């Protein structure tokens, strides 16, 4: 039997969604029927402002293979699914002569892209994937990167325009032309043989007179910029065009993202105080632009990027970025491959992804972020069966703690010893080889202050708060380790709180100039007695016999008068523009934020995460460039976080063990859960 479609076409009365061939990477394309195309609504050469009614969205299927050498033309639609309310409100389209109810936001996107802007052959996830068929969904998601990379264009639908004055998309174009009138023409030749974005030759005075800031901010506050799937949808696109509301023309995404990059870099100086949602839009758009220039990434990098985005299904915090991985990593025979399986528990997905990132890079570097991706406080009674070492991608927001070595250089605590993983282990267990260094016997209170850019940050007062917290922590540590001279201990304390790097990520271990500036800056903001008979102590790891208890017993009479730094009038010092003091406080605020200072059994001073406890141990795990803190449990170890101990950051401890022919004896397996 057969039925007549809206235009007289004959359709077989089979199921609307016939099975796809995953081995050919087959997908469905929606083809707008001839009678519904844009030329029906052209009057005197002008497109009618009133869009067609919902009943006029009539399509037919076309099936194409992404594995073919030449893939037929189609455009892919990128949009925001919206919340539960938008999904609950159904709208009807006709496909192959059958009515199909789809979410409101998908219907709006199809109406705008197909009817208003003339894209007649499109792919859209809510319709072209049978959402009720889990097996099909898993297969389609596994090659979603191909869907968007092989599309002729990606059409971004921002939704209807909520700005009250100038159209939001138009305001970005106006702002861009105000900033640099030549840029739109330069962007017509993508990349131009370079991976760098065209520079903006901007005169700040031009921006101060611009009146469309509310409309600009409303665009970047759009929900689309927070959706994790848009990362690869746009990063892989040959060309990405943006549409919104009734704005008559498309704006290239590269223009939108370039403006966002400029605004994000100057977000603290912008007029009209953009809301946090707009600043997030700036950052995420800039991130996508970077990935458009560098499309092939390792999973570890992508997992860190996606954390500032959101997904309705927590599985998609991993699955949404797989198309941006190196192709070799996602081949069927790759041991690093992550296979989308929505039926798997989220904990399994995140553990597998974290372990795949570790095995792909042959590095434990991603563990520096494991504690950062955890909540400040877990709700009482909330189950926590997530492995302590796995990234919690289901948590929203930015890192509340900076990883050790988070910028432009690496430490080398493991002395280049390669990662050794226990083979064929459980996905929820990370068993690695390393050495136990020391045991923590005392821990400070957590050092907290507001960072620049925090919504409630007041800038100057927060610097004073940080200075007071650092003073209090210094006093506590000086009390515990009195044998050091005041200057020696102030140098070590400032280096430890800064985690060996300044606020820009420059290493303070390379040469003496910057380390000296850090110390003198910290010293200049404090009033410290300089008389002390206590000599500088040897590093706590220079011998096996050194301990904090023996060091305390060697303290001189004068040490009791030099153990505390009294904060001077910071207002006077810093207001006088003391660059070294500013340099030191910035570095220590960046490195020490939401961390604790701890003291070990051998008398070392360290910087750990906010959850460090007495009895935890400092370890060097092979494949990890920084030391880590573990907590002993009955039959396994609990991962606490990364840490900084000045004396062991560049392989000193491993070299000492080697020199003493004790490295093989010291090696052990750590079963971390």
Tab-separated table of N, CA and C in Angstrom, residues 24-141:
chain	number	residue	atom	x	y	z
A	24	UNK	N	28.355	2.250	7.128
A	24	UNK	CA	28.516	3.239	6.059
A	24	UNK	C	28.373	4.661	6.605
A	25	UNK	N	28.229	4.791	7.913
A	25	UNK	CA	27.979	6.096	8.529
A	25	UNK	C	26.809	6.794	7.836
A	26	UNK	N	25.703	6.089	7.747
A	26	UNK	CA	24.533	6.598	7.053
A	26	UNK	C	23.758	7.552	7.956
A	27	UNK	N	23.274	8.647	7.368
A	27	UNK	CA	22.467	9.620	8.104
A	27	UNK	C	21.253	10.002	7.268
A	28	UNK	N	20.268	10.609	7.912
A	28	UNK	CA	19.077	11.108	7.233
A	28	UNK	C	19.216	12.607	7.010
A	29	UNK	N	18.771	13.069	5.864
A	29	UNK	CA	18.744	14.494	5.546
A	29	UNK	C	17.295	14.906	5.305
A	30	UNK	N	16.894	16.025	5.873
A	30	UNK	CA	15.572	16.596	5.620
A	30	UNK	C	15.635	17.479	4.378
A	31	UNK	N	14.817	17.153	3.376
A	31	UNK	CA	14.768	17.949	2.147
A	31	UNK	C	13.425	18.668	2.087
A	32	UNK	N	13.469	19.981	2.080
A	32	UNK	CA	12.233	20.769	2.068
A	32	UNK	C	11.530	20.586	0.729
A	33	UNK	N	10.237	20.320	0.778
A	33	UNK	CA	9.481	20.119	-0.450
A	33	UNK	C	9.421	21.410	-1.259
A	34	UNK	N	9.329	21.268	-2.572
A	34	UNK	CA	9.440	22.398	-3.489
A	34	UNK	C	8.451	23.507	-3.176
A	35	UNK	N	7.216	23.147	-2.849
A	35	UNK	CA	6.180	24.163	-2.631
A	35	UNK	C	6.391	24.963	-1.358
A	36	UNK	N	7.350	24.556	-0.534
A	36	UNK	CA	7.576	25.256	0.730
A	36	UNK	C	8.833	26.102	0.707
A	37	UNK	N	9.443	26.232	-0.447
A	37	UNK	CA	10.714	26.944	-0.494
A	37	UNK	C	10.519	28.449	-0.465
A	38	UNK	N	11.631	29.122	-0.288
A	38	UNK	CA	11.619	30.555	-0.015
A	38	UNK	C	11.015	31.363	-1.150
A	39	UNK	N	11.149	30.880	-2.416
A	39	UNK	CA	10.678	31.698	-3.526
A	39	UNK	C	9.160	31.873	-3.517
A	40	UNK	N	8.450	31.059	-2.744
A	40	UNK	CA	7.006	31.257	-2.588
A	40	UNK	C	6.699	32.548	-1.857
A	41	UNK	N	7.654	33.023	-1.047
A	41	UNK	CA	7.381	34.167	-0.168
A	41	UNK	C	8.123	35.424	-0.616
A	42	UNK	N	8.589	35.402	-1.878
A	42	UNK	CA	9.272	36.569	-2.406
A	42	UNK	C	8.261	37.455	-3.125
A	43	UNK	N	8.201	38.705	-2.733
A	43	UNK	CA	7.305	39.661	-3.348
A	43	UNK	C	8.112	40.877	-3.764
A	44	UNK	N	8.140	41.130	-5.086
A	44	UNK	CA	8.909	42.258	-5.614
A	44	UNK	C	10.374	42.188	-5.195
A	45	UNK	N	10.904	40.965	-5.179
A	45	UNK	CA	12.322	40.791	-4.862
A	45	UNK	C	12.637	40.823	-3.392
A	46	UNK	N	11.609	40.904	-2.516
A	46	UNK	CA	11.829	40.980	-1.070
A	46	UNK	C	11.152	39.796	-0.389
A	47	UNK	N	11.871	39.193	0.565
A	47	UNK	CA	11.302	38.081	1.314
A	47	UNK	C	10.270	38.621	2.290
A	48	UNK	N	9.106	37.972	2.324
A	48	UNK	CA	8.052	38.409	3.241
A	48	UNK	C	8.524	38.320	4.676
A	49	UNK	N	8.179	39.334	5.496
A	49	UNK	CA	8.624	39.354	6.884
A	49	UNK	C	7.934	38.277	7.714
A	50	UNK	N	6.681	37.960	7.391
A	50	UNK	CA	5.944	36.964	8.173
A	50	UNK	C	6.347	35.571	7.727
A	51	UNK	N	6.931	34.771	8.609
A	51	UNK	CA	7.360	33.432	8.217
A	51	UNK	C	6.158	32.537	7.959
A	52	UNK	N	6.331	31.440	7.217
A	52	UNK	CA	5.230	30.520	6.940
A	52	UNK	C	4.684	29.912	8.220
A	53	UNK	N	3.473	29.434	8.154
A	53	UNK	CA	2.857	28.803	9.317
A	53	UNK	C	3.455	27.427	9.540
A	54	UNK	N	3.341	26.893	10.780
A	54	UNK	CA	3.931	25.596	11.085
A	54	UNK	C	3.504	24.479	10.152
A	55	UNK	N	2.260	24.499	9.656
A	55	UNK	CA	1.783	23.411	8.803
A	55	UNK	C	2.521	23.356	7.471
A	56	UNK	N	3.277	24.367	7.149
A	56	UNK	CA	3.958	24.408	5.856
A	56	UNK	C	5.385	23.876	5.913
A	57	UNK	N	5.811	23.314	7.056
A	57	UNK	CA	7.116	22.657	7.135
A	57	UNK	C	6.946	21.214	6.672
A	58	UNK	N	7.150	20.982	5.379
A	58	UNK	CA	6.934	19.667	4.779
A	58	UNK	C	8.240	19.188	4.151
A	59	UNK	N	8.699	18.009	4.583
A	59	UNK	CA	9.990	17.481	4.145
A	59	UNK	C	9.839	16.069	3.590
A	60	UNK	N	10.882	15.621	2.941
A	60	UNK	CA	11.056	14.214	2.605
A	60	UNK	C	12.455	13.800	3.041
A	61	UNK	N	12.604	12.517	3.335
A	61	UNK	CA	13.908	11.993	3.736
A	61	UNK	C	14.802	11.790	2.521
A	62	UNK	N	16.093	11.985	2.756
A	62	UNK	CA	17.104	11.464	1.840
A	62	UNK	C	18.178	10.824	2.707
A	63	UNK	N	18.624	9.649	2.321
A	63	UNK	CA	19.641	8.928	3.089
A	63	UNK	C	20.975	9.054	2.366
A	64	UNK	N	22.009	9.479	3.097
A	64	UNK	CA	23.334	9.613	2.494
A	64	UNK	C	24.368	8.933	3.388
A	65	UNK	N	25.501	8.583	2.793
A	65	UNK	CA	26.587	7.934	3.528
A	65	UNK	C	27.748	8.904	3.689
A	66	UNK	N	28.183	9.094	4.931
A	66	UNK	CA	29.334	9.961	5.193
A	66	UNK	C	30.644	9.285	4.830
A	67	UNK	N	30.598	7.989	4.507
A	67	UNK	CA	31.807	7.267	4.113
A	67	UNK	C	32.108	7.417	2.629
A	68	UNK	N	31.144	7.913	1.848
A	68	UNK	CA	31.370	8.085	0.413
A	68	UNK	C	32.446	9.131	0.162
A	69	UNK	N	33.154	8.951	-0.952
A	69	UNK	CA	34.229	9.895	-1.272
A	69	UNK	C	33.663	11.289	-1.506
A	70	UNK	N	32.526	11.373	-2.172
A	70	UNK	CA	31.849	12.651	-2.384
A	70	UNK	C	30.513	12.596	-1.654
A	71	UNK	N	30.361	13.439	-0.660
A	71	UNK	CA	29.138	13.475	0.141
A	71	UNK	C	28.217	14.554	-0.416
A	72	UNK	N	26.951	14.229	-0.700
A	72	UNK	CA	26.022	15.238	-1.220
A	72	UNK	C	25.905	16.440	-0.282
A	73	UNK	N	25.524	17.558	-0.873
A	73	UNK	CA	25.385	18.803	-0.107
A	73	UNK	C	24.287	18.701	0.949
A	74	UNK	N	24.577	19.231	2.130
A	74	UNK	CA	23.568	19.445	3.170
A	74	UNK	C	24.132	20.456	4.163
A	75	UNK	N	23.269	21.103	4.910
A	75	UNK	CA	23.664	22.020	5.975
A	75	UNK	C	23.224	21.426	7.314
A	76	UNK	N	24.076	21.539	8.316
A	76	UNK	CA	23.761	21.029	9.655
A	76	UNK	C	23.337	22.190	10.547
A	77	UNK	N	22.329	21.971	11.364
A	77	UNK	CA	21.794	23.024	12.230
A	77	UNK	C	22.303	22.833	13.650
A	78	UNK	N	22.838	23.910	14.220
A	78	UNK	CA	23.285	23.939	15.611
A	78	UNK	C	22.372	24.894	16.372
A	79	UNK	N	21.777	24.414	17.433
A	79	UNK	CA	20.816	25.225	18.185
A	79	UNK	C	20.785	24.722	19.619
A	80	UNK	N	20.048	25.413	20.468
A	80	UNK	CA	19.890	24.987	21.857
A	80	UNK	C	18.558	24.275	22.018
A	81	UNK	N	18.611	23.084	22.598
A	81	UNK	CA	17.383	22.311	22.802
A	81	UNK	C	16.429	23.028	23.745
A	82	UNK	N	16.953	23.845	24.636
A	82	UNK	CA	16.104	24.526	25.603
A	82	UNK	C	15.834	23.662	26.812
A	83	UNK	N	15.079	24.206	27.766
A	83	UNK	CA	14.782	23.478	28.995
A	83	UNK	C	13.623	22.514	28.821
A	84	UNK	N	13.164	21.984	29.939
A	84	UNK	CA	12.076	21.006	29.911
A	84	UNK	C	10.807	21.588	29.295
A	85	UNK	N	10.575	22.876	29.548
A	85	UNK	CA	9.362	23.510	29.023
A	85	UNK	C	9.374	23.532	27.503
A	86	UNK	N	10.537	23.897	26.917
A	86	UNK	CA	10.640	23.963	25.462
A	86	UNK	C	10.481	22.580	24.834
A	87	UNK	N	11.032	21.556	25.517
A	87	UNK	CA	10.929	20.196	24.984
A	87	UNK	C	9.509	19.656	25.111
A	88	UNK	N	8.795	20.100	26.137
A	88	UNK	CA	7.450	19.584	26.377
A	88	UNK	C	6.447	20.125	25.361
A	89	UNK	N	6.714	21.315	24.849
A	89	UNK	CA	5.797	21.930	23.888
A	89	UNK	C	6.105	21.385	22.502
A	90	UNK	N	5.215	20.576	21.968
A	90	UNK	CA	5.448	19.954	20.676
A	90	UNK	C	4.938	20.801	19.523
A	91	UNK	N	5.620	20.711	18.393
A	91	UNK	CA	5.200	21.336	17.147
A	91	UNK	C	5.235	20.263	16.061
A	92	UNK	N	4.400	20.419	15.061
A	92	UNK	CA	4.250	19.375	14.050
A	92	UNK	C	4.914	19.772	12.738
A	93	UNK	N	5.633	18.811	12.164
A	93	UNK	CA	6.138	18.920	10.800
A	93	UNK	C	5.657	17.681	10.050
A	94	UNK	N	5.842	17.688	8.742
A	94	UNK	CA	5.469	16.539	7.921
A	94	UNK	C	6.724	15.995	7.262
A	95	UNK	N	6.967	14.692	7.437
A	95	UNK	CA	8.115	14.031	6.818
A	95	UNK	C	7.617	12.784	6.101
A	96	UNK	N	7.924	12.697	4.799
A	96	UNK	CA	7.471	11.551	3.995
A	96	UNK	C	5.963	11.319	4.130
A	97	UNK	N	5.234	12.413	4.189
A	97	UNK	CA	3.785	12.329	4.240
A	97	UNK	C	3.217	12.025	5.603
A	98	UNK	N	4.041	11.929	6.610
A	98	UNK	CA	3.570	11.599	7.958
A	98	UNK	C	3.809	12.773	8.899
A	99	UNK	N	2.907	12.982	9.807
A	99	UNK	CA	3.070	14.033	10.812
A	99	UNK	C	4.048	13.566	11.879
A	100	UNK	N	4.890	14.473	12.302
A	100	UNK	CA	5.890	14.163	13.329
A	100	UNK	C	5.940	15.325	14.308
A	101	UNK	N	5.753	15.039	15.585
A	101	UNK	CA	5.816	16.073	16.618
A	101	UNK	C	7.248	16.197	17.117
A	102	UNK	N	7.762	17.421	17.111
A	102	UNK	CA	9.146	17.672	17.522
A	102	UNK	C	9.170	18.794	18.556
A	103	UNK	N	10.267	18.947	19.318
A	103	UNK	CA	10.345	20.020	20.319
A	103	UNK	C	10.203	21.409	19.693
A	104	UNK	N	9.684	22.319	20.470
A	104	UNK	CA	9.441	23.687	20.006
A	104	UNK	C	10.709	24.336	19.455
A	105	UNK	N	11.831	24.209	20.171
A	105	UNK	CA	13.055	24.871	19.728
A	105	UNK	C	13.561	24.317	18.406
A	106	UNK	N	13.419	23.006	18.200
A	106	UNK	CA	13.825	22.412	16.925
A	106	UNK	C	12.941	22.930	15.796
A	107	UNK	N	11.656	23.081	16.077
A	107	UNK	CA	10.730	23.599	15.067
A	107	UNK	C	11.084	25.038	14.697
A	108	UNK	N	11.382	25.865	15.712
A	108	UNK	CA	11.766	27.253	15.434
A	108	UNK	C	13.033	27.306	14.589
A	109	UNK	N	14.002	26.440	14.908
A	109	UNK	CA	15.253	26.422	14.155
A	109	UNK	C	15.008	26.024	12.703
A	110	UNK	N	14.190	24.992	12.475
A	110	UNK	CA	13.881	24.573	11.105
A	110	UNK	C	13.143	25.670	10.346
A	111	UNK	N	12.176	26.303	10.995
A	111	UNK	CA	11.414	27.370	10.340
A	111	UNK	C	12.329	28.502	9.904
A	112	UNK	N	13.227	28.912	10.805
A	112	UNK	CA	14.108	30.037	10.498
A	112	UNK	C	15.131	29.676	9.431
A	113	UNK	N	15.805	28.551	9.613
A	113	UNK	CA	16.906	28.187	8.715
A	113	UNK	C	16.392	27.780	7.338
A	114	UNK	N	15.327	26.979	7.300
A	114	UNK	CA	14.840	26.471	6.016
A	114	UNK	C	13.949	27.471	5.290
A	115	UNK	N	12.962	28.015	5.996
A	115	UNK	CA	11.975	28.858	5.339
A	115	UNK	C	12.414	30.309	5.233
A	116	UNK	N	13.013	30.825	6.297
A	116	UNK	CA	13.357	32.240	6.309
A	116	UNK	C	14.670	32.518	5.593
A	117	UNK	N	15.608	31.561	5.658
A	117	UNK	CA	16.938	31.823	5.107
A	117	UNK	C	17.340	30.874	3.987
A	118	UNK	N	16.447	30.019	3.548
A	118	UNK	CA	16.652	29.302	2.299
A	118	UNK	C	17.625	28.145	2.313
A	119	UNK	N	17.785	27.464	3.434
A	119	UNK	CA	18.600	26.243	3.461
A	119	UNK	C	17.638	25.057	3.323
A	120	UNK	N	17.666	24.389	2.171
A	120	UNK	CA	16.622	23.426	1.836
A	120	UNK	C	16.980	21.978	2.150
A	121	UNK	N	18.242	21.689	2.364
A	121	UNK	CA	18.670	20.320	2.692
A	121	UNK	C	19.439	20.388	4.006
A	122	UNK	N	18.830	19.913	5.085
A	122	UNK	CA	19.413	20.137	6.405
A	122	UNK	C	19.436	18.846	7.225
A	123	UNK	N	20.336	18.863	8.184
A	123	UNK	CA	20.398	17.813	9.211
A	123	UNK	C	20.181	18.499	10.553
A	124	UNK	N	19.286	17.934	11.370
A	124	UNK	CA	19.053	18.444	12.722
A	124	UNK	C	18.835	17.243	13.635
A	125	UNK	N	19.495	17.233	14.770
A	125	UNK	CA	19.542	16.029	15.608
A	125	UNK	C	18.178	15.570	16.103
A	126	UNK	N	17.320	16.499	16.515
A	126	UNK	CA	16.040	16.126	17.118
A	126	UNK	C	15.142	15.371	16.151
A	127	UNK	N	15.350	15.542	14.842
A	127	UNK	CA	14.512	14.900	13.832
A	127	UNK	C	15.258	13.785	13.104
A	128	UNK	N	16.506	14.036	12.741
A	128	UNK	CA	17.239	13.102	11.882
A	128	UNK	C	17.791	11.896	12.628
A	129	UNK	N	17.791	11.924	13.943
A	129	UNK	CA	18.135	10.758	14.759
A	129	UNK	C	16.857	10.266	15.423
A	130	UNK	N	16.607	8.979	15.335
A	130	UNK	CA	15.463	8.398	16.038
A	130	UNK	C	15.783	8.396	17.528
A	131	UNK	N	15.247	9.365	18.236
A	131	UNK	CA	15.586	9.548	19.647
A	131	UNK	C	15.078	8.407	20.529
A	132	UNK	N	14.162	7.596	20.012
A	132	UNK	CA	13.638	6.468	20.785
A	132	UNK	C	14.484	5.210	20.619
A	133	UNK	N	15.374	5.210	19.645
A	133	UNK	CA	16.210	4.040	19.367
A	133	UNK	C	17.591	4.274	19.982
A	134	UNK	N	17.842	3.684	21.147
A	134	UNK	CA	19.105	3.916	21.850
A	134	UNK	C	20.305	3.418	21.057
A	135	UNK	N	20.142	2.302	20.368
A	135	UNK	CA	21.252	1.754	19.581
A	135	UNK	C	21.628	2.713	18.459
A	136	UNK	N	20.617	3.256	17.775
A	136	UNK	CA	20.896	4.223	16.713
A	136	UNK	C	21.531	5.483	17.288
A	137	UNK	N	21.026	5.929	18.409
A	137	UNK	CA	21.569	7.145	19.024
A	137	UNK	C	23.043	6.958	19.361
A	138	UNK	N	23.397	5.816	19.932
A	138	UNK	CA	24.802	5.545	20.248
A	138	UNK	C	25.666	5.591	18.995
A	139	UNK	N	25.197	4.951	17.915
A	139	UNK	CA	25.972	4.918	16.674
A	139	UNK	C	26.117	6.308	16.063
A	140	UNK	N	25.018	7.053	16.013
A	140	UNK	CA	25.060	8.384	15.408
A	140	UNK	C	25.978	9.328	16.182
A	141	UNK	N	25.923	9.252	17.504
A	141	UNK	CA	26.777	10.109	18.324
A	141	UNK	C	28.247	9.789	18.096
